[in-house]
Structure formats: C-alpha cells, structure tokens
XYZ file of N, CA and C in Angstrom:
462
model
N -9.278 -19.848 -1.391
C -8.975 -18.679 -2.697
C -9.394 -19.456 -3.660
N -10.115 -18.366 -4.878
C -10.193 -19.300 -6.238
C -9.100 -18.290 -6.814
N -8.866 -18.852 -8.227
C -7.531 -18.157 -9.268
C -8.537 -16.848 -9.407
N -9.713 -16.093 -9.563
C -10.748 -15.062 -9.698
C -10.007 -14.147 -8.196
N -9.728 -14.760 -7.217
C -9.454 -14.159 -5.688
C -8.083 -13.485 -6.245
N -7.131 -13.909 -6.818
C -5.589 -13.487 -6.562
C -5.718 -12.621 -8.124
N -6.484 -11.926 -8.414
C -6.117 -11.306 -9.763
C -6.164 -11.656 -10.880
N -5.540 -10.902 -12.092
C -5.375 -11.112 -13.365
C -3.830 -11.933 -12.905
N -3.484 -12.873 -13.974
C -1.940 -13.392 -14.386
C -1.632 -11.957 -15.072
N -0.452 -11.744 -14.740
C 0.877 -11.071 -15.865
C 0.797 -10.837 -16.781
N 0.359 -10.246 -17.788
C 0.400 -10.132 -19.136
C 1.803 -10.630 -19.815
N 2.142 -11.542 -20.412
C 3.334 -11.964 -20.809
C 4.023 -11.252 -21.865
N 3.188 -10.517 -22.791
C 3.974 -9.505 -23.562
C 4.670 -8.360 -22.907
N 4.825 -8.193 -21.705
C 5.056 -6.668 -21.037
C 6.185 -7.601 -20.191
N 6.849 -8.007 -20.903
C 8.249 -8.786 -19.810
C 9.250 -7.760 -19.336
N 9.043 -6.857 -20.464
C 10.269 -5.877 -20.211
C 9.935 -5.126 -18.784
N 8.535 -4.484 -19.128
C 8.101 -3.321 -17.799
C 7.898 -4.414 -16.586
N 8.209 -5.787 -16.538
C 7.897 -6.611 -15.098
C 9.404 -6.590 -14.662
N 10.692 -6.324 -15.236
C 12.069 -5.839 -14.804
C 12.108 -4.875 -14.394
N 11.932 -4.685 -12.938
C 12.208 -3.420 -12.423
C 12.964 -2.483 -11.715
N 14.344 -4.270 -12.317
C 15.926 -3.370 -11.850
C 16.840 -4.527 -12.514
N 17.717 -4.396 -13.019
C 18.714 -5.035 -13.584
C 20.141 -3.775 -13.823
N 21.096 -4.066 -12.744
C 21.922 -3.369 -12.457
C 23.242 -4.014 -12.367
N 24.417 -3.788 -12.848
C 25.502 -4.072 -12.246
C 26.152 -3.016 -11.862
N 26.539 -3.132 -10.520
C 27.061 -2.048 -9.554
C 27.908 -2.185 -8.680
N 28.832 -1.152 -8.701
C 29.938 -1.142 -8.158
C 29.699 -0.773 -6.133
N 28.462 -0.059 -6.117
C 27.956 -0.059 -4.809
C 27.143 -0.901 -3.941
N 27.612 -1.089 -2.658
C 27.263 -1.809 -1.976
C 25.427 -2.357 -2.643
N 25.323 -3.680 -2.397
C 23.609 -3.918 -2.844
C 22.662 -4.092 -1.647
N 20.940 -4.060 -1.567
C 20.807 -3.769 -0.655
C 19.241 -4.901 -0.843
N 19.240 -5.854 -0.118
C 17.892 -6.743 -0.190
C 16.652 -5.945 -0.157
N 16.476 -5.291 1.012
C 15.471 -4.606 0.962
C 15.106 -3.533 -0.116
N 15.697 -2.871 -1.407
C 15.623 -2.433 -2.145
C 14.908 -3.139 -3.179
N 15.580 -4.357 -3.349
C 14.813 -5.378 -4.168
C 13.742 -5.649 -4.126
N 13.539 -6.341 -2.871
C 12.529 -6.690 -1.951
C 11.387 -5.683 -2.158
N 11.279 -4.107 -1.892
C 10.695 -3.348 -2.779
C 10.453 -2.953 -3.956
N 11.519 -3.083 -4.770
C 11.256 -3.365 -6.389
C 10.230 -4.192 -6.596
N 9.895 -5.495 -6.241
C 9.419 -6.303 -6.840
C 7.970 -6.537 -5.587
N 7.607 -5.695 -4.846
C 6.336 -5.913 -3.840
C 5.496 -4.811 -4.624
N 4.241 -5.487 -4.510
C 2.899 -4.804 -4.912
C 1.400 -5.340 -4.396
N 0.133 -5.251 -4.366
C -0.460 -5.870 -3.822
C -1.255 -6.564 -4.722
N -0.609 -6.986 -5.511
C -1.051 -8.216 -6.136
C 0.008 -9.579 -5.881
N 0.952 -9.012 -5.390
C 2.123 -10.334 -5.345
C 1.748 -10.823 -3.860
N 1.865 -12.376 -3.906
C 1.231 -12.923 -2.729
C 2.623 -13.881 -2.571
N 3.956 -13.989 -3.258
C 5.188 -14.482 -2.620
C 6.044 -13.881 -3.220
N 7.030 -13.887 -2.669
C 8.729 -13.172 -3.161
C 9.855 -14.406 -3.029
N 10.339 -14.546 -4.004
C 11.620 -15.322 -4.309
C 12.801 -14.797 -4.150
N 13.557 -15.232 -3.518
C 14.630 -14.343 -2.906
C 16.098 -14.919 -3.015
N 17.424 -14.631 -3.127
C 18.521 -15.223 -3.617
C 19.559 -14.149 -2.855
N 20.349 -14.680 -2.128
C 21.459 -13.204 -2.209
C 22.708 -14.343 -2.017
N 23.247 -13.728 -2.853
C 24.789 -14.184 -2.933
C 25.580 -13.330 -1.926
N 26.239 -14.362 -0.717
C 27.690 -13.576 0.192
C 28.850 -14.668 -0.184
N 29.421 -13.342 0.074
C 30.961 -13.985 -0.309
C 31.468 -14.646 0.881
N 31.740 -15.631 0.581
C 32.394 -16.562 1.893
C 33.610 -16.930 2.000
N 33.831 -17.690 2.801
C 35.196 -17.283 3.164
C 36.247 -18.566 2.904
N 35.592 -20.202 1.774
C 36.211 -20.878 1.235
C 36.013 -20.841 0.296
N 36.492 -22.110 -0.713
C 36.333 -22.498 -1.945
C 37.038 -23.594 -2.438
N 36.517 -24.511 -2.704
C 37.450 -25.651 -3.097
C 38.650 -25.986 -2.232
N 38.544 -26.276 -1.015
C 39.453 -26.426 0.076
C 40.408 -25.662 0.711
N 40.011 -24.177 -0.493
C 40.775 -22.942 0.277
C 40.408 -21.937 1.428
N 40.999 -21.062 1.463
C 40.799 -20.307 2.400
C 40.519 -18.776 2.008
N 39.036 -18.086 1.472
C 39.468 -17.059 0.945
C 39.441 -15.964 1.819
N 40.215 -14.690 1.308
C 40.140 -13.306 1.668
C 39.170 -12.023 1.486
N 39.306 -12.097 0.126
C 38.629 -11.137 -0.731
C 37.879 -11.744 -2.117
N 37.426 -10.739 -2.882
C 37.056 -11.501 -4.343
C 36.875 -9.854 -5.119
N 37.657 -9.807 -5.995
C 37.590 -8.835 -7.091
C 36.785 -8.913 -8.162
N 35.623 -8.848 -8.585
C 34.682 -8.786 -9.742
C 34.949 -8.101 -10.713
N 34.859 -8.758 -11.632
C 35.209 -7.799 -13.210
C 34.050 -8.014 -14.269
N 33.903 -7.069 -15.160
C 32.539 -7.196 -15.834
C 32.719 -6.716 -17.368
N 32.272 -7.217 -18.291
C 32.296 -7.097 -19.790
C 31.373 -6.124 -19.765
N 31.891 -4.714 -20.685
C 30.863 -3.794 -20.734
C 29.485 -4.142 -21.444
N 29.626 -5.469 -21.678
C 27.883 -5.714 -21.884
C 27.011 -6.208 -21.064
N 27.517 -6.744 -19.814
C 27.118 -7.394 -18.547
C 25.561 -6.844 -18.297
N 25.608 -6.072 -18.009
C 23.975 -5.411 -17.790
C 22.969 -5.083 -18.238
N 23.799 -5.012 -19.918
C 22.901 -5.487 -20.837
C 21.998 -6.911 -21.168
N 23.463 -7.637 -20.986
C 23.202 -9.247 -20.737
C 22.350 -9.785 -19.538
N 22.139 -9.204 -18.447
C 22.103 -9.128 -17.379
C 20.276 -8.471 -17.609
N 19.984 -7.473 -17.922
C 18.469 -7.266 -18.571
C 17.828 -8.499 -19.467
N 18.581 -8.620 -20.541
C 17.562 -9.851 -21.264
C 17.690 -10.899 -20.790
N 18.271 -11.299 -19.677
C 18.208 -12.513 -19.145
C 16.860 -12.506 -18.020
N 16.522 -11.475 -17.247
C 15.645 -10.829 -16.697
C 14.155 -10.775 -16.993
N 14.099 -10.422 -18.379
C 13.252 -10.389 -19.289
C 13.165 -11.513 -19.712
N 14.097 -12.416 -20.074
C 13.593 -13.720 -20.665
C 13.058 -14.397 -19.596
N 13.079 -14.757 -18.217
C 12.489 -15.044 -17.488
C 11.155 -14.514 -17.185
N 11.310 -13.451 -17.094
C 9.920 -12.679 -16.932
C 8.699 -13.204 -17.933
N 9.328 -13.782 -19.035
C 8.445 -13.592 -20.231
C 8.142 -14.947 -19.778
N 9.007 -15.807 -19.357
C 8.571 -17.657 -19.769
C 8.206 -17.963 -18.001
N 7.842 -17.110 -17.423
C 7.475 -17.503 -16.142
C 6.290 -16.636 -15.589
N 4.962 -17.114 -14.850
C 3.580 -15.795 -14.631
C 4.594 -15.315 -13.022
N 5.056 -14.213 -13.310
C 5.610 -13.263 -12.411
C 4.852 -11.918 -12.832
N 4.904 -11.020 -11.261
C 4.507 -9.579 -11.439
C 5.531 -8.934 -11.894
N 6.542 -9.375 -11.207
C 7.556 -8.049 -10.790
C 9.684 -9.354 -10.949
N 10.341 -8.413 -11.666
C 11.777 -9.434 -11.513
C 12.808 -8.291 -11.016
N 14.092 -8.332 -10.064
C 14.589 -7.221 -9.663
C 15.899 -7.987 -9.481
N 17.190 -7.779 -9.907
C 18.475 -8.443 -9.748
C 19.860 -6.922 -9.951
N 20.538 -7.572 -8.917
C 21.770 -6.487 -8.941
C 23.196 -7.735 -9.147
N 23.903 -7.575 -9.313
C 25.212 -8.119 -9.206
C 26.443 -6.847 -9.118
N 27.065 -7.326 -7.995
C 28.151 -6.039 -7.406
C 29.089 -6.532 -8.457
N 30.172 -5.572 -8.563
C 31.768 -5.655 -9.097
C 32.448 -5.013 -8.173
N 34.199 -5.109 -8.355
C 34.747 -4.293 -7.545
C 35.711 -5.821 -6.724
N 35.648 -4.738 -5.600
C 36.608 -5.538 -4.409
C 35.767 -5.879 -3.921
N 35.428 -6.853 -2.709
C 34.323 -7.525 -2.092
C 34.946 -8.215 -1.010
N 34.618 -8.428 0.357
C 35.179 -9.235 1.405
C 34.211 -10.433 1.998
N 34.790 -11.048 2.978
C 33.675 -11.452 3.457
C 32.832 -11.112 3.979
N 31.202 -11.867 3.468
C 30.078 -11.323 4.325
C 29.495 -10.492 3.603
N 30.202 -9.326 2.183
C 29.675 -8.870 1.252
C 28.313 -9.485 0.459
N 27.511 -8.748 -0.051
C 26.643 -9.410 -1.127
C 27.113 -9.087 -2.533
N 27.154 -9.797 -3.272
C 27.780 -10.119 -4.681
C 26.762 -9.959 -5.746
N 25.476 -10.795 -5.088
C 24.117 -10.853 -6.068
C 22.832 -11.108 -5.238
N 21.695 -9.965 -5.509
C 20.487 -10.169 -4.860
C 19.680 -10.370 -6.035
N 18.732 -11.658 -6.125
C 18.126 -11.268 -6.656
C 16.275 -11.142 -6.317
N 15.387 -10.909 -6.871
C 14.071 -10.631 -5.767
C 12.958 -11.069 -7.039
N 11.598 -11.916 -7.242
C 10.711 -11.866 -8.152
C 9.888 -12.229 -7.109
N 8.679 -11.103 -7.814
C 7.248 -11.075 -7.059
C 6.110 -11.551 -7.963
N 6.061 -12.767 -7.201
C 4.377 -13.502 -8.222
C 3.299 -13.365 -6.888
N 1.930 -13.644 -8.065
C 0.814 -13.835 -7.135
C 0.861 -15.493 -6.391
N 1.367 -16.101 -6.875
C 1.988 -17.236 -5.950
C 3.487 -18.117 -5.699
N 3.731 -18.310 -4.623
C 5.120 -18.468 -4.140
C 5.631 -19.638 -5.313
N 5.341 -20.652 -5.771
C 5.655 -21.294 -6.533
C 6.337 -21.151 -7.692
N 5.913 -20.024 -8.224
C 6.441 -19.296 -9.259
C 7.444 -18.085 -9.157
N 7.170 -17.503 -8.193
C 8.258 -16.748 -7.252
C 9.345 -17.661 -7.395
N 9.323 -18.323 -6.614
C 10.358 -19.693 -6.165
C 10.618 -20.037 -7.600
N 10.549 -20.672 -8.636
C 11.117 -20.917 -9.656
C 11.963 -19.920 -10.681
N 11.444 -18.940 -10.366
C 11.613 -18.031 -11.474
C 13.097 -17.857 -11.061
N 13.245 -17.203 -9.675
C 14.247 -17.062 -8.870
C 15.360 -17.887 -9.089
N 15.034 -19.033 -9.130
C 16.124 -20.395 -9.450
C 16.835 -20.146 -10.711
N 15.690 -19.827 -11.847
C 16.466 -20.132 -13.083
C 16.955 -18.674 -13.231
N 16.779 -17.782 -12.656
C 17.314 -16.388 -13.359
C 18.546 -16.382 -12.190
N 19.047 -16.743 -11.107
C 20.557 -16.801 -10.722
C 20.990 -17.962 -11.291
N 20.778 -18.964 -12.120
C 21.282 -20.038 -12.944
C 21.441 -19.602 -14.293
N 20.638 -18.723 -14.779
C 21.025 -18.211 -16.212
C 22.238 -17.113 -15.974
N 21.974 -16.715 -14.684
C 22.785 -14.966 -15.029
C 23.951 -15.748 -14.676
N 24.392 -16.656 -13.990
C 25.762 -17.607 -13.851
C 26.568 -17.895 -14.993
N 25.184 -18.377 -15.798
C 25.807 -19.053 -17.141
C 26.021 -18.201 -17.990
N 25.069 -16.902 -17.987
C 25.165 -16.036 -19.487
C 25.240 -14.723 -19.584
N 25.616 -14.394 -18.113
C 26.283 -12.785 -17.856
C 27.552 -12.594 -17.389
N 28.196 -12.142 -18.825
C 29.796 -11.971 -18.700
C 30.704 -10.593 -17.366
N 30.625 -11.786 -16.191
C 31.052 -11.241 -14.818
C 32.105 -12.430 -14.397
N 33.185 -11.722 -14.159
C 34.042 -12.973 -13.826
C 34.772 -12.405 -12.148
N 35.240 -13.731 -11.477
C 35.714 -13.015 -9.871
C 36.928 -13.756 -10.363
N 37.871 -12.723 -9.465
C 39.610 -13.336 -9.187
C 39.277 -13.580 -7.214
N 39.910 -14.611 -7.150
C 39.460 -15.298 -5.622
C 41.143 -15.283 -4.929
N 41.096 -14.159 -4.032
C 42.118 -13.858 -2.988
C 42.163 -14.587 -2.114
N 43.253 -15.528 -2.059
C 43.693 -16.534 -1.224
C 44.710 -16.125 0.284
N 43.899 -16.739 1.572
C 44.730 -16.420 2.182
C 46.172 -16.651 2.201
N 46.918 -17.621 1.610
C 47.977 -17.669 1.245
C 48.704 -16.771 0.313
N 48.220 -16.018 0.187
C 48.664 -14.713 -0.914
C 48.421 -15.562 -2.213
N 48.434 -16.122 -2.763
C 47.633 -16.520 -4.322
C 46.325 -15.994 -4.631
N 46.216 -16.275 -6.339
C 44.740 -15.743 -6.374
C 44.354 -16.532 -7.335
N 43.201 -16.730 -8.123
C 42.718 -17.786 -9.302
C 41.517 -16.588 -9.652
N 41.265 -16.955 -10.944
C 40.249 -16.758 -11.561
C 38.763 -17.601 -11.929
N 37.766 -17.365 -11.667
C 36.691 -17.920 -11.938
C 35.552 -17.658 -12.505
N 35.164 -18.592 -13.603
C 33.953 -17.865 -14.384
C 34.577 -17.291 -15.817
N 35.657 -17.597 -16.265
C 36.591 -17.199 -17.568
C 36.014 -18.139 -18.457
C-alpha cells in the first residue's frame, strides 16, 4: 500500500472540525458512541483509552468517586482536543469525561482518536489523555472503605 492509497492526510488547518465530541457529562459514557464518532472510510486505526473506576488507590480500598468540574472544564477539554488534533495527523478526535458520583466499574473518561494509520491514532490518544489530566479542571474525591475520603487533582 502506498501513501496515495491511504487518501489525503487531514488538513491541519481544520483541527476544530476534527474534534467530533468534547464533552463533560453527568451521564454514563459510551465507548461505542465515541468509536462511531471517529470512524469513517478514511480511518485505518483507532486509538482508544477507557478510564474505569477501580477499587483501590495508594494502598487504600476505594468504594466510590465523586468528580467535580470547574465551569470552564468543557471549554478547556475542547481546547486540549483541538490542540491534539492540530499537532497530530488524525482524522477525528472524541473525548468525554464523566462527573458526579461513580462506583467501581463505571467509565470515568473515554478518548477515541481515528487516523489513517495506527501510530498516529495511538500517539494522539496518549497525548490527549495525558494533557487532559494536566490541564482540564476536573477533580475527584475518593471515598474509601474506611469511611474517609480525600481529594485528588486539586
């Protein structure tokens, strides 16, 4: 397969239009919805990250999490997604972060990136989740089995 067979690379000038979803929500997240958002006939690979609430952290048993957001969280999430779309050779980007009360096994964040080639999709997905964690003002309160809690990400 030659590069000509893969179709034209995405135009970097339209990064905003390549962000198909950038949402902070109190509703349950859907991997299928985000996979569909980044899929089209030019996509040859999808990078996917799914963050799931686990039952432990730092040696403590966790029962639940409460995610809180700053009013600018969704706009900041979109800005991060647009920057990643501009920096990488991707076709489409979709990202959602949940807020509110989550229990063990709930999906907390889903990132999907579609690209012509897998390397671009995986690299962009990795960058997006890392930058999201650093830059988007969403915080979690972890509730431990001991009845105590602590804030993370403040």
